[in-house]
Coordinates of N, CA, C and O and ligand atoms in Angstrom, one line a residue:
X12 N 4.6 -3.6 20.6 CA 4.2 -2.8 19.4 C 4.5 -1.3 19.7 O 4.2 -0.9 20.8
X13 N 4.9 -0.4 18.7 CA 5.1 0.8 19.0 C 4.7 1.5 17.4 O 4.7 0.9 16.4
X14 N 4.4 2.9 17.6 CA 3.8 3.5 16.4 C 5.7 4.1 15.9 O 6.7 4.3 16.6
X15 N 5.3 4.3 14.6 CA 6.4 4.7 13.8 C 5.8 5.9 13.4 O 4.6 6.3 13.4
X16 N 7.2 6.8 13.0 CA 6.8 8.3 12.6 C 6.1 7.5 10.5 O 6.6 6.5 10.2
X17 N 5.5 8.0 9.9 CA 5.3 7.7 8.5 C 5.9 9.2 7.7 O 5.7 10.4 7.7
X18 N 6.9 8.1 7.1 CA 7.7 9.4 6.4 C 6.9 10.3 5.3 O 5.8 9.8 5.0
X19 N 7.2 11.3 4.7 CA 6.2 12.4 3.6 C 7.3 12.7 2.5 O 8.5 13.0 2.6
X20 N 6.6 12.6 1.4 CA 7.5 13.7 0.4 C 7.8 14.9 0.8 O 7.0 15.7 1.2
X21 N 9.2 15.2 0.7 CA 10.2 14.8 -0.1 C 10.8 14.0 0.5 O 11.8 14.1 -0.2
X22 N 11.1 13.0 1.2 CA 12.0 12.4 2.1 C 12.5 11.3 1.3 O 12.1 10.2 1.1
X23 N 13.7 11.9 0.7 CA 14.8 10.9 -0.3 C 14.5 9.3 -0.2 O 14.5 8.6 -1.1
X24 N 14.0 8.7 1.5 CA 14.0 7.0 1.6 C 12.8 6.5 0.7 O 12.8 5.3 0.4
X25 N 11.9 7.4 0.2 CA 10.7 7.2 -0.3 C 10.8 6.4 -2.0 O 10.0 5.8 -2.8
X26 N 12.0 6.9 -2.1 CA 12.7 6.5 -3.8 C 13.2 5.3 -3.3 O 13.0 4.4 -4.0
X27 N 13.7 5.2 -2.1 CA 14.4 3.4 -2.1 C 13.8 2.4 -2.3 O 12.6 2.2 -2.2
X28 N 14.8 1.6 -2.8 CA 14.2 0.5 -3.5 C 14.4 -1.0 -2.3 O 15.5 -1.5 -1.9
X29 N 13.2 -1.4 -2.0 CA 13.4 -1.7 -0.5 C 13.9 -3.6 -0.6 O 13.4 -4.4 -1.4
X30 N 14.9 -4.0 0.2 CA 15.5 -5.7 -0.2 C 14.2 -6.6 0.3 O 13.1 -6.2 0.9
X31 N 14.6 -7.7 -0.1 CA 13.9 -9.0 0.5 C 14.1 -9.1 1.4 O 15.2 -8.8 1.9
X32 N 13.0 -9.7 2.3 CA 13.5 -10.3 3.6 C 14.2 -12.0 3.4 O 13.7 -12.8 2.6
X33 N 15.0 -12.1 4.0 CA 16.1 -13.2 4.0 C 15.6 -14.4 4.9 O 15.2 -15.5 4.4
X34 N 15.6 -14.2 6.1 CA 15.0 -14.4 7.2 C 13.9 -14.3 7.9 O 14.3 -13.5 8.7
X35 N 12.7 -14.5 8.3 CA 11.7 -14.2 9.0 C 11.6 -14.8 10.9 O 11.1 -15.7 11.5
X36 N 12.7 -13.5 11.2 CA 12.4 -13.9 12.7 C 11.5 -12.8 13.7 O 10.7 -12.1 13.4
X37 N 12.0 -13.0 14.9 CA 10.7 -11.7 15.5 C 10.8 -10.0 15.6 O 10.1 -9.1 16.1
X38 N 12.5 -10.2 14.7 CA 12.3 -8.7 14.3 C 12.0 -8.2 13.3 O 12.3 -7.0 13.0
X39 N 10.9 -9.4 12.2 CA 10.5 -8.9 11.8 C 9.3 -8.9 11.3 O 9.0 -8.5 10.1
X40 N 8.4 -9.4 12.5 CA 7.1 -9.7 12.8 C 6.8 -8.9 14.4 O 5.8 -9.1 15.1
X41 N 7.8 -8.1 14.5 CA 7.5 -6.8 15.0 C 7.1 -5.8 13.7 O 6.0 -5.3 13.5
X42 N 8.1 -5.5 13.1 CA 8.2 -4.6 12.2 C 6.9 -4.7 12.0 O 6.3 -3.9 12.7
X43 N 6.0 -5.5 11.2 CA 4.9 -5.9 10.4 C 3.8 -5.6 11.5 O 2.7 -5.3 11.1
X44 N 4.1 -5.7 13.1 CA 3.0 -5.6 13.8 C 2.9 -3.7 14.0 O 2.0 -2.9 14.0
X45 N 4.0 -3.5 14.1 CA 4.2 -1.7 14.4 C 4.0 -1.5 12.8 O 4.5 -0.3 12.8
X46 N 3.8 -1.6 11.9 CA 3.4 -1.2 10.7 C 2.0 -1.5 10.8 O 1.4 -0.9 9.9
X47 N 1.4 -2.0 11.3 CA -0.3 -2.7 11.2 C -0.8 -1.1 12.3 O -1.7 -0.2 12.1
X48 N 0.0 -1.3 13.4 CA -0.7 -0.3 14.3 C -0.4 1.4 13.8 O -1.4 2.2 13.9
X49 N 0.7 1.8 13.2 CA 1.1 2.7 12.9 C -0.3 2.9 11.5 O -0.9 3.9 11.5
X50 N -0.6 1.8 10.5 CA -1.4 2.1 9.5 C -2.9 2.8 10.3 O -3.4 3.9 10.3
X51 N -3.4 1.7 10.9 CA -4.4 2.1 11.9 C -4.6 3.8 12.1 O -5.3 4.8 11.7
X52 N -3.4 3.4 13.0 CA -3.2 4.7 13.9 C -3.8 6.2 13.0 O -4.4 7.2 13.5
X53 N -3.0 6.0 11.3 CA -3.0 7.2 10.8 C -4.4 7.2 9.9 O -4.6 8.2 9.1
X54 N -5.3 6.3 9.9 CA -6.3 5.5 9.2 C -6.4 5.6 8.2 O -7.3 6.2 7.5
X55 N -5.0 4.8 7.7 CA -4.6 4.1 6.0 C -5.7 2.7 6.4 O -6.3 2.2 7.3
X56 N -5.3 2.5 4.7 CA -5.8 1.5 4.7 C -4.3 0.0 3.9 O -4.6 -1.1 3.4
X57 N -3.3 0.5 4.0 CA -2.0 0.3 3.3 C -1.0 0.7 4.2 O -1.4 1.5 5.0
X58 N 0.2 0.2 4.3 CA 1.3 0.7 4.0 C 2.1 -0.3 3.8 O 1.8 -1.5 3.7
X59 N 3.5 0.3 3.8 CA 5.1 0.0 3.8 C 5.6 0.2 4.0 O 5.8 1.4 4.1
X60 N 6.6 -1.2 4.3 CA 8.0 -0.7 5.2 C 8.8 0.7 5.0 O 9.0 1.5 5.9
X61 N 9.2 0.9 3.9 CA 10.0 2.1 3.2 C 9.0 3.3 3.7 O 9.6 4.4 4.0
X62 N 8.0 3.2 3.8 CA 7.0 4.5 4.7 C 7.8 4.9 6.1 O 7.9 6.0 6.6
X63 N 8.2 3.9 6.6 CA 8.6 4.5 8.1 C 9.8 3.7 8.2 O 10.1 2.8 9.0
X64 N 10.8 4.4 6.6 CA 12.0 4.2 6.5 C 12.9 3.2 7.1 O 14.0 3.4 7.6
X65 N 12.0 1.6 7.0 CA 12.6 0.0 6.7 C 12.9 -0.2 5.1 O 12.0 0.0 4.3
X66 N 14.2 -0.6 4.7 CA 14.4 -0.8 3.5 C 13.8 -2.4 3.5 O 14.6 -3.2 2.9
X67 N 12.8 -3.0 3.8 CA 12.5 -4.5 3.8 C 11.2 -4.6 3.0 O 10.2 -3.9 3.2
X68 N 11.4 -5.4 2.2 CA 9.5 -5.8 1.2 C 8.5 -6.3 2.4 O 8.3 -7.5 2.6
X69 N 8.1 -5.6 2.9 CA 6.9 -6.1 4.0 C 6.0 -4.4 3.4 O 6.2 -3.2 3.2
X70 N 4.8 -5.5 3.4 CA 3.7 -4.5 3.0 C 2.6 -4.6 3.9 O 2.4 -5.8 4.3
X71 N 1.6 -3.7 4.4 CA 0.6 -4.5 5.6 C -0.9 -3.8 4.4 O -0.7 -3.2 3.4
X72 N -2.0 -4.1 4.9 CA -3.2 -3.8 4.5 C -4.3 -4.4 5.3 O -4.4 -5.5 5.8
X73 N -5.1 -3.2 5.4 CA -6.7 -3.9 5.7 C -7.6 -2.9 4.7 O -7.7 -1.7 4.9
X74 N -8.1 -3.5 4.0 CA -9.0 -2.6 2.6 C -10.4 -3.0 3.4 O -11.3 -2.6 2.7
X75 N -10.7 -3.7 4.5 CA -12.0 -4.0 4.8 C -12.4 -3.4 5.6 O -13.7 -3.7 5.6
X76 N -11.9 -2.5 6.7 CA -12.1 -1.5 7.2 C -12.9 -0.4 6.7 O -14.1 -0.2 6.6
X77 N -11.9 0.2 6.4 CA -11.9 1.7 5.6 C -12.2 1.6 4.0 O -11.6 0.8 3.2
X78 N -13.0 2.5 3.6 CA -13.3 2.4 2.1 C -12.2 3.8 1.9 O -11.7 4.6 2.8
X79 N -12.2 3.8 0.7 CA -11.8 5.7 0.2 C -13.2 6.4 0.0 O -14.4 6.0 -0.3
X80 N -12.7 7.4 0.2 CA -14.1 8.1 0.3 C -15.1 8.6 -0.6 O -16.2 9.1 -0.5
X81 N -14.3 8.3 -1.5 CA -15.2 8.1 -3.2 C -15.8 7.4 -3.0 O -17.0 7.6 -3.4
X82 N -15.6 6.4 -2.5 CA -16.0 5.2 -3.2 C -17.5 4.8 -2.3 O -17.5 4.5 -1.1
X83 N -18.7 4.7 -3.3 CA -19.9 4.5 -2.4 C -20.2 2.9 -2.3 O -21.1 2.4 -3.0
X84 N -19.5 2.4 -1.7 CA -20.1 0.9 -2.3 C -20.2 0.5 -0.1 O -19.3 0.9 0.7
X85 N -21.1 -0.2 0.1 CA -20.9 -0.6 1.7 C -19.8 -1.6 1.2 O -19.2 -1.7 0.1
X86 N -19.5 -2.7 2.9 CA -18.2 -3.3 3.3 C -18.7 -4.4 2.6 O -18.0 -4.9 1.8
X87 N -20.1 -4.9 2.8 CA -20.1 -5.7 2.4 C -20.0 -6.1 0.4 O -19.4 -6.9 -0.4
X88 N -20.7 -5.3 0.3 CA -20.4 -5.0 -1.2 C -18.9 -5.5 -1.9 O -18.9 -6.4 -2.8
X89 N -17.6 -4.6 -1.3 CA -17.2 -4.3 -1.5 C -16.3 -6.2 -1.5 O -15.8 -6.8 -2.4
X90 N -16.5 -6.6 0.2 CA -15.9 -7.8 0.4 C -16.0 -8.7 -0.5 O -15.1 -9.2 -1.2
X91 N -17.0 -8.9 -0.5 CA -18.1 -9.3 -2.3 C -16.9 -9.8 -3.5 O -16.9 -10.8 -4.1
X92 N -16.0 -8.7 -3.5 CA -15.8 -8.5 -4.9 C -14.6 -9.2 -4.7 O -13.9 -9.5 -5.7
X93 N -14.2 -9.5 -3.6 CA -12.5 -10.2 -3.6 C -12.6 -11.6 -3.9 O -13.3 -12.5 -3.2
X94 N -11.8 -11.9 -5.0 CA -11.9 -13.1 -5.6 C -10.8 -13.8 -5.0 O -9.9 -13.7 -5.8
X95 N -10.4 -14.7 -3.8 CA -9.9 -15.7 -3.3 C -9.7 -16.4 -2.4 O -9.4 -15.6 -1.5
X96 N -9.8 -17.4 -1.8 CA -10.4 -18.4 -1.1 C -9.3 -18.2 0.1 O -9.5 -18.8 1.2
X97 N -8.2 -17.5 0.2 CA -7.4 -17.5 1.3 C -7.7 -17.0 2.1 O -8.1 -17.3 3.3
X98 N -7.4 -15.7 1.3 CA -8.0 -14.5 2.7 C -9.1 -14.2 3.0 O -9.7 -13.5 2.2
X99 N -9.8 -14.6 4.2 CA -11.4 -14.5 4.8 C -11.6 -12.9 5.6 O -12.6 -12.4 5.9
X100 N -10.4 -12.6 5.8 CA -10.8 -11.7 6.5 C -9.3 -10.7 6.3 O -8.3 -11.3 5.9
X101 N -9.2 -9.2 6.6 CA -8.3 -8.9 6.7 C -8.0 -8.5 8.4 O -8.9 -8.5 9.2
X102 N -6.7 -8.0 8.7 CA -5.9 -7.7 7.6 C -4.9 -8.6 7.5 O -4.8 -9.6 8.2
X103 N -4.0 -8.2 6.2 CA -3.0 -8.5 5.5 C -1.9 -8.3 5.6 O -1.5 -7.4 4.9
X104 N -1.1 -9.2 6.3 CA 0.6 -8.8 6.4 C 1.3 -9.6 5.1 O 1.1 -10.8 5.1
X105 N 2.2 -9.0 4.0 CA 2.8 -9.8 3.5 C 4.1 -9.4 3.3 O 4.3 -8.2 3.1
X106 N 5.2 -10.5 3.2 CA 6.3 -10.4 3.3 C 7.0 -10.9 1.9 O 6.4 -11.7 1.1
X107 N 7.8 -10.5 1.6 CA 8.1 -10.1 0.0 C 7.3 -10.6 -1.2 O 7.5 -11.5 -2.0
X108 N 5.9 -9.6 -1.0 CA 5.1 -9.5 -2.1 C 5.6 -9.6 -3.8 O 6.7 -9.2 -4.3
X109 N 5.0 -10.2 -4.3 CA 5.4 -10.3 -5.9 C 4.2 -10.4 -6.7 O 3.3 -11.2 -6.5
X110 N 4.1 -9.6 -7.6 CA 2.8 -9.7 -8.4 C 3.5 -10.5 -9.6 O 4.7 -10.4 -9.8
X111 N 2.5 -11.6 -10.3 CA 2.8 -12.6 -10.9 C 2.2 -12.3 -12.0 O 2.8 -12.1 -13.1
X112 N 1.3 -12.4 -11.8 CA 0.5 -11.2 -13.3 C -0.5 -10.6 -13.2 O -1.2 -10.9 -12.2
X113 N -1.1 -9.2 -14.5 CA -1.8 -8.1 -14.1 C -2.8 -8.8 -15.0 O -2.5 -9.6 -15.8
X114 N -4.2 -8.4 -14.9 CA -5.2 -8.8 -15.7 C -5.3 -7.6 -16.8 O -4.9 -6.4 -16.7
X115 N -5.8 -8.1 -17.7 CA -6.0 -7.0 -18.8 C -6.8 -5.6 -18.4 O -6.1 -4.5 -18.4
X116 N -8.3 -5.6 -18.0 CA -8.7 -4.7 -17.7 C -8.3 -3.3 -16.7 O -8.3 -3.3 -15.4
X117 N -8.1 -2.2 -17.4 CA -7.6 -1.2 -16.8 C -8.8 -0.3 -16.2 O -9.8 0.1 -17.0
X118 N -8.7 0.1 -14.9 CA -9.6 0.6 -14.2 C -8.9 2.0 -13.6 O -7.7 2.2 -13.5
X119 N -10.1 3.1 -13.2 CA -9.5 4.2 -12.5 C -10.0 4.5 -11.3 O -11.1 5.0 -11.2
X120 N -9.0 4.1 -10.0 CA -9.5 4.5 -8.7 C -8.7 5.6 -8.1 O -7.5 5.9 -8.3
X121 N -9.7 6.1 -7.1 CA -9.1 7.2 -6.4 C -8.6 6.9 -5.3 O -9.1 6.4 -4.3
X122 N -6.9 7.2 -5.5 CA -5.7 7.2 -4.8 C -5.7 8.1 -3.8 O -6.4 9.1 -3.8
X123 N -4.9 7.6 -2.9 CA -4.6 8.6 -1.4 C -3.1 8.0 -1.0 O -2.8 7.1 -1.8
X124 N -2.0 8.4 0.1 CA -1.5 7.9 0.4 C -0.7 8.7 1.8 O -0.3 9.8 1.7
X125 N -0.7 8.0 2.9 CA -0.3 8.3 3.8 C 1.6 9.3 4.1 O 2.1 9.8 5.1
X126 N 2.0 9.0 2.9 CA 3.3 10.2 2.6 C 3.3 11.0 2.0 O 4.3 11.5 1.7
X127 N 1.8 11.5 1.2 CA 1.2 12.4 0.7 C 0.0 13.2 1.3 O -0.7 13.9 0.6
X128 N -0.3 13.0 2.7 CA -1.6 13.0 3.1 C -2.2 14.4 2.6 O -1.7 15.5 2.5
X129 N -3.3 14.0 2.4 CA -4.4 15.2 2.2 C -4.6 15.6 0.3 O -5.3 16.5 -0.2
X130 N -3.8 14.5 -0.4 CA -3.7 14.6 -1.7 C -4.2 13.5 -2.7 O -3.5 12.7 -3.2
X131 N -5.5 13.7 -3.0 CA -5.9 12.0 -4.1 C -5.5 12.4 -5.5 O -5.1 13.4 -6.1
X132 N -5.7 11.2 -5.7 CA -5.9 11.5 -7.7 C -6.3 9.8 -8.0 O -6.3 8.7 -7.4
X133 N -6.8 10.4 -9.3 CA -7.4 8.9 -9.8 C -6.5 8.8 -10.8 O -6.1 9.6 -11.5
X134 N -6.2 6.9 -10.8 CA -4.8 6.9 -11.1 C -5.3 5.3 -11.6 O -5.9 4.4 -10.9
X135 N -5.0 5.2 -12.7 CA -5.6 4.0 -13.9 C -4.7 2.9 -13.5 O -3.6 3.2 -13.2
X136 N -5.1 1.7 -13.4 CA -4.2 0.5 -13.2 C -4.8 -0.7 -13.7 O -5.9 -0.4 -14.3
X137 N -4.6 -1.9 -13.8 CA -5.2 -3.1 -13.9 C -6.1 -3.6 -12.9 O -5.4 -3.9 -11.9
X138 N -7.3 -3.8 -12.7 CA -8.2 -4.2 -12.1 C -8.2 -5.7 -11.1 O -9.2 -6.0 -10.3
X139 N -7.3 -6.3 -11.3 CA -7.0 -7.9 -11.3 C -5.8 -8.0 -11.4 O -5.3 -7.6 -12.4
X140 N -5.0 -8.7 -10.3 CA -3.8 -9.5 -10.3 C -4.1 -11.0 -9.6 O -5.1 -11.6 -9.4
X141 N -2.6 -11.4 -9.4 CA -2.8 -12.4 -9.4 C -1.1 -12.1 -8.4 O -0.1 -12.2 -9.1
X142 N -0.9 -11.9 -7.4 CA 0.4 -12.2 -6.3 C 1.1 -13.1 -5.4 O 0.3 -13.6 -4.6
X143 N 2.2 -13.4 -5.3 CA 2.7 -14.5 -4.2 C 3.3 -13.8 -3.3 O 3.8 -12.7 -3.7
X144 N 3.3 -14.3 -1.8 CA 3.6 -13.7 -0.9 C 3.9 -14.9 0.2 O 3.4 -16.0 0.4
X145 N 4.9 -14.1 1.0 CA 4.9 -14.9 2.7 C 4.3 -14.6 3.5 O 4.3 -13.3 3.5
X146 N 3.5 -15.1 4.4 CA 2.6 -14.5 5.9 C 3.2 -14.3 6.8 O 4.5 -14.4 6.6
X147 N 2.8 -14.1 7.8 CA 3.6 -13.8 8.9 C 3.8 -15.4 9.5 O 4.8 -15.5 10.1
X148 N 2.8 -16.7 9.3 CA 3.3 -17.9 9.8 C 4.5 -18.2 8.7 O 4.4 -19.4 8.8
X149 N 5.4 -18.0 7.8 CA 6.4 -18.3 6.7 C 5.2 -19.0 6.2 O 5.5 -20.2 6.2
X150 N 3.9 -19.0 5.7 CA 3.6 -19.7 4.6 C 3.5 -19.0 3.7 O 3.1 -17.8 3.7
X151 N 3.8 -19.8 2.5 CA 3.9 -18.8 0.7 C 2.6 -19.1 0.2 O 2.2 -20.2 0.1
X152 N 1.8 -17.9 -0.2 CA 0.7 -17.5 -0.7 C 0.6 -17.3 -1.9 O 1.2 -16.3 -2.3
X153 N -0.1 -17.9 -2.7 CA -0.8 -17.2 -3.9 C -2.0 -16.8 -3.9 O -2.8 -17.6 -3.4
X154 N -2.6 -15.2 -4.4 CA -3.9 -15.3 -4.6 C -4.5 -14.5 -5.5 O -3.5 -14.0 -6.0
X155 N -5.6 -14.1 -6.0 CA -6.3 -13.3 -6.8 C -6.8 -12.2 -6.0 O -7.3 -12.3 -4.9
X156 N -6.5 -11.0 -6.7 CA -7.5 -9.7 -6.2 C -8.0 -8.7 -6.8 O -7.2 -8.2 -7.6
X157 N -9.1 -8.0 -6.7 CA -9.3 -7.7 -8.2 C -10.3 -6.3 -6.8 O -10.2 -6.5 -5.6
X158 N -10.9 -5.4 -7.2 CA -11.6 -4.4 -6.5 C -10.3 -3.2 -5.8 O -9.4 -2.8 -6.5
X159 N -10.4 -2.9 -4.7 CA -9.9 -1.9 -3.9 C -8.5 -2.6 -3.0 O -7.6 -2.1 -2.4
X160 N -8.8 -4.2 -3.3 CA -7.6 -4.9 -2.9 C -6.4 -4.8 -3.7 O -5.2 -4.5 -3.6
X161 N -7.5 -5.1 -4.8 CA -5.9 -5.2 -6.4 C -4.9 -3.9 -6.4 O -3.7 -3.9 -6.2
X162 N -5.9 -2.6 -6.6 CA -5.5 -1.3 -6.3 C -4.4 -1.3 -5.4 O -3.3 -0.9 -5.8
X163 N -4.5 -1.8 -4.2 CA -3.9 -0.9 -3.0 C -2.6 -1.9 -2.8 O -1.5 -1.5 -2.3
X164 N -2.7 -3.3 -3.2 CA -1.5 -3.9 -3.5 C -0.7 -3.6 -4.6 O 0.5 -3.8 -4.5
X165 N -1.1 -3.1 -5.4 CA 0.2 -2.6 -6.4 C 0.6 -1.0 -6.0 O 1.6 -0.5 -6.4
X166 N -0.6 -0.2 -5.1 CA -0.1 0.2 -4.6 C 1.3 0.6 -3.5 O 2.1 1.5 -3.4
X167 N 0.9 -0.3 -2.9 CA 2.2 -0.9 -1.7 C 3.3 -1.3 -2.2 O 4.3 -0.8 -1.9
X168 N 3.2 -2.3 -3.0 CA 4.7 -2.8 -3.9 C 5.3 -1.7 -4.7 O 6.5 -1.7 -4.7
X169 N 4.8 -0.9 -5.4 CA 5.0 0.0 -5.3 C 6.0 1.0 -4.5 O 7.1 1.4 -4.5
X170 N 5.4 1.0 -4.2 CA 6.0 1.8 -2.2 C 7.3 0.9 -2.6 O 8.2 1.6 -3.1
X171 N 7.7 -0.7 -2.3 CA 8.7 -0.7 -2.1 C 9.8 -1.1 -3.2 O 10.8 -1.9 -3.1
X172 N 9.3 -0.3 -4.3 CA 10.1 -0.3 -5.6 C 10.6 1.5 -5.8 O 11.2 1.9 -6.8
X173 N 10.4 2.3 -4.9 CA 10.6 4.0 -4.9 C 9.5 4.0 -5.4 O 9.3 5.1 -4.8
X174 N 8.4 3.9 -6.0 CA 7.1 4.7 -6.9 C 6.2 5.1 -6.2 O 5.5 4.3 -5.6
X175 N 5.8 6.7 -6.1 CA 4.6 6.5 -5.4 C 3.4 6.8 -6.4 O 3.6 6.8 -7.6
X176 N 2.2 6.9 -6.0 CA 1.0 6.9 -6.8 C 0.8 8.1 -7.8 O 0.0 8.0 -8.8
X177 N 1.7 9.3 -7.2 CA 1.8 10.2 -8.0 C 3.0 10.2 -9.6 O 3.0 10.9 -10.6
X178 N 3.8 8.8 -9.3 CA 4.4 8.9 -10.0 C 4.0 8.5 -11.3 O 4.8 8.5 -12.2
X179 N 2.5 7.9 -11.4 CA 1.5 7.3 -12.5 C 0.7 8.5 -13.0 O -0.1 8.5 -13.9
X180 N 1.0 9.4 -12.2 CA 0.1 10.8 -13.4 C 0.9 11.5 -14.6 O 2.0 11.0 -14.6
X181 N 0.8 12.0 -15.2 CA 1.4 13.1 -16.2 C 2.5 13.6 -15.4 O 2.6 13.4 -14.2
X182 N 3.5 14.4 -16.1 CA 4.6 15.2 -15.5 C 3.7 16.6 -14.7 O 3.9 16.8 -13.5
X183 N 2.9 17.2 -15.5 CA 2.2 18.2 -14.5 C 1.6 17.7 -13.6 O 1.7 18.4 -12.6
X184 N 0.9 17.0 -13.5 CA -0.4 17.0 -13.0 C 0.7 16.7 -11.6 O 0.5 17.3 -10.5
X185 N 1.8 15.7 -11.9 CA 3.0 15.0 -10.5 C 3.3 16.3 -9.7 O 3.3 16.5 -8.4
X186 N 3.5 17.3 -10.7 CA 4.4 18.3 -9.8 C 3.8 19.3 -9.6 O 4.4 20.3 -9.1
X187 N 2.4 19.4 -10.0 CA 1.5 20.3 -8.9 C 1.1 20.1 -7.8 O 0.9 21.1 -7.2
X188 N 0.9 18.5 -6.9 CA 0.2 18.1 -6.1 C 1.8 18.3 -5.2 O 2.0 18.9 -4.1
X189 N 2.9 17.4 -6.3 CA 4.2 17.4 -5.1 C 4.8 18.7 -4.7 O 5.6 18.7 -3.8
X190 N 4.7 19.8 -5.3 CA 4.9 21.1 -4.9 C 4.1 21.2 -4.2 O 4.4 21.2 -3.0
X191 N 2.6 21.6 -4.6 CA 2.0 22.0 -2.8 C 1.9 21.7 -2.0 O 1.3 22.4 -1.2
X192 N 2.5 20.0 -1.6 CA 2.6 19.2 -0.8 C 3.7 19.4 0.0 O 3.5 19.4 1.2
X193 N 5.1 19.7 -0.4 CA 5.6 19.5 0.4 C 6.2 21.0 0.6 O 7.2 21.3 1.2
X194 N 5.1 22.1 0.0 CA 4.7 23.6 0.7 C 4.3 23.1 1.4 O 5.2 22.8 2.3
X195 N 3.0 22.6 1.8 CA 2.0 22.8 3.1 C 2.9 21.9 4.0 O 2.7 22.3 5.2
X196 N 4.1 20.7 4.0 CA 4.4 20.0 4.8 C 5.7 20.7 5.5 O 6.1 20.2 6.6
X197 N 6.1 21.3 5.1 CA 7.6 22.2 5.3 C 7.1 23.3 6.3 O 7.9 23.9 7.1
X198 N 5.4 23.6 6.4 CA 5.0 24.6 7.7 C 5.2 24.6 8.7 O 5.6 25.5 9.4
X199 N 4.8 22.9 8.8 CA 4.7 22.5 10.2 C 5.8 21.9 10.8 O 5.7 21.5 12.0
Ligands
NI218 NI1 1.1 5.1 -0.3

């Protein structure tokens, strides 16, 4: 396992629109393990491949870790609220994620993201999906997720459609945070 640089706005790979994986061999249950350590490392609770410029639908998460910092609810609380019998625990590697459908209820959580760091916004979405996915054993998954899971998976797919979280605000509200963002990032 090895840590990856996580790329930042502006960095053009961030718009790519990332392929399927074809194959699932061990280069690419590396990838998924150096994206697990690399998330850790920067203490996301998400990422994607396209973050540390892999054009491949591999998305990783552990939402059971780390809360956002808004958010007052304990782990257990929170565990609580995940509605599906698969996943007992995280984290979560999946390999070409697909959301299958969104639940009606639209909810507003406070967003963060590791190629934006240091930048939230609360950013309205559907509260509940419903996704298929490959694991890292090739088994195909369906499941339900609805709390800080549902969030952070459409956040990720996302990721590997070009969109990032900022791209669900207003036109201003986008290009105040991505201007002084990629001021303060251009310092260093
Ligand atoms: Ni992100």
């Amino acid at each position: 396992m090895s840590l990856k640089e996580i790329i930042k706005v502006p960095n053009p790979f961030l718009k790519v629109t990332a392929k399927p994986v074809k194959v699932i061999d061990e280069n690419i249950l590396t990838i998924l393990d150096d994206m697990m350590e690399t998330m850790y490392h920067a203490n996301g609770i998400g990422l994607a491949a396209t973050q540390i410029a892999i054009d491949k639908r591999l998305i990783v998460m552990d939402c059971g870790k780390k809360k956002f910092e808004t958010q007052d609810k304990s782990e257990k609380e929170y565990n609580g609220k995940i509605d599906n019998e698969q996943i007992e625990s995280f984290p979560i590697k999946m390999i070409n994620p697909e959301i299958i459908s969104l639940g009606e209820n639209i909810e507003e959580m406070e967003e963060g993201c590791l190629s934006i760091p240091g930048y939230n916004a609360k950013i309205k979405r559907p509260s509940s999906l419903k996704v298929k996915y490959i694991d890292e054993n090739k088994k195909s998954k369906t499941i339900n997720a609805d709390g800080l899971l549902a969030t952070c998976i459409q956040h990720e797919i996302d990721h590997l459609n070009g969109i990032l979280f900022i791209d669900h605000l207003s036109k201003l509200k986008r290009e105040i945070i991505f201007k002084k963002a990629i001021k303060e990032y251009s310092k260093n």
